[in-house]
Amino acid sequence: MNFILLKKYQKNIYPIFDLGLNGINYFTHIICSWFLSESSYGNLNALLSFLSILFVSGVSLQFLTAKEVAKNEILNFTIIKLAIKYLIFIIFIYFLFSMKLKLFLHSNYFSLTILIFIFIFNTFLCIFRGIFQGKEEFLYLNISFYIEILSKFILLIIFFQFFKSEMAVLFAILLGMIFSFLQGFFYGFKRINKNFSRYNYLKEFSYIFISNFFIYYFTSVDMILVNYKLNIESGIYAVVLRYSQLILFISFSVITTFVPTLSKYSNSIEVLKSKIKKYLLILLSVHSILLILYIFILPFTIKYLFGMKYIQAEKYLYLGAIAYVLLANCFYLVNVNIILKRKLYLYLLSFFSIIYIIIFYLFINNILQVFLLSIITYLFLFISLTITLIYEGESL
C-alpha cells in the first residue's frame, strides 16, 4: 500500500493504526515492570500520572487548534501566544513548589526537570497535532504518534542496558517527544498565520481545559497518592492500574461511537432520552463481559506479563475493574452533559475530587482501602450525575 493510497483512506484506517499504537504503548509499560524494582515501578507510574495531568493543557490546545484550523484552514498565532503565556505561568508555579513536589512524588530535581521539558515539548507538539487533526490529515497524525512511541520504545530498550531506573524511561519519553515535535514542526509550521487576532481564546481554552481535566485527574490521582502514602505497595497498585485502564480504553472507544448520534438528537428530547438509556445498557453489557474476564481469566496472566514479583496484584484485579467500570459510566454521563451544554456536573466532579483526596490522606492505610474508596466514590459520583442530569433538565 503506497503513501498516496494511505492518504486517500487515512480517516478510515486511523482507528486501526491507533489501536496498534495503544498496543505498543501498553507493552512498553510491561517491559518497564521487568527491568525496574517494585518500588521504582511504582515511583515511575506516579511520575507518569503526574505528567498526564500536566498533559491536559496539551490535549486542550490540540482540540482548540483543530477547531480553529478546521474553521479557518490556518492556525492563528494568538493560540501560540496563549500557549507560551500558559507555559511560563505553569513553569513558575512548578519550580516554586519543586521542593514539595520532590517529596510528594518521591523523586529528585533531575527527574522533575526532565518532566518539565517533556511537558514543554508536549504542549507545542499537541498544537502541531491539532493542525493535522483540523486539516483531517490523519496519516500525518498517525506518523506523529508512531514516531513518538516507537522512538521511546527503541530508546528504552537501549537505555535499560546501561541503567535500570526511572531516568531511563523519562529520557526515552523526552527524546521520543522531541523527534515527534520535529516532524510536527516540519509539516505544520507553514500552517501558522504569523498575524495576531483580537479574539480572546483564553475563555474557550479554559472551558476545554476544565472539561478534560477531570478525565485525567481521576485516572491519575490515585496512583500519585498511593506512591506518596503507600510507597512500598505502589508497584503492585501500578500493575492493577495498568489492567484497570484497559477498561477505560475500551469504554472510550464505545462511547466515541455514541457521541455523534447523541449530538444529532440533542434537540429531540424524547429520542435523546431513549438513546441515553439504550447506550447506557450497551455500555453496561460490555462492562459485564469485561468483569467476567477480570474475575476469572486475567488474574492468571499477571505472572506471565509482569512477573512473579507482582503476583499479589491478582487478588485486587476485580476490585480495580469494578472501580473503573463505575468511572467509565461516570465519563459517559459527563459526555452527555457536555453534549447538552450543562454546567452543574463540573461542580460535582470538583466536589468528589476534593473529597477523594481528603479521605485518602486522612484514613487510607493500605491498597485494599484505596480500591474500596474508589468504588464508593465513583458509585456516588455516578448516582449524583444521574440525579443532576435529570434535575437540571426536567425534560430528561
Coordinates of C-alpha atoms in Angstrom, one line a residue, residues 49 160 365 382:
S49 CA 0.4 10.0 36.3
F160 CA 17.9 -0.2 30.1
N365 CA -3.6 2.8 55.1
F382 CA -22.5 8.1 39.1

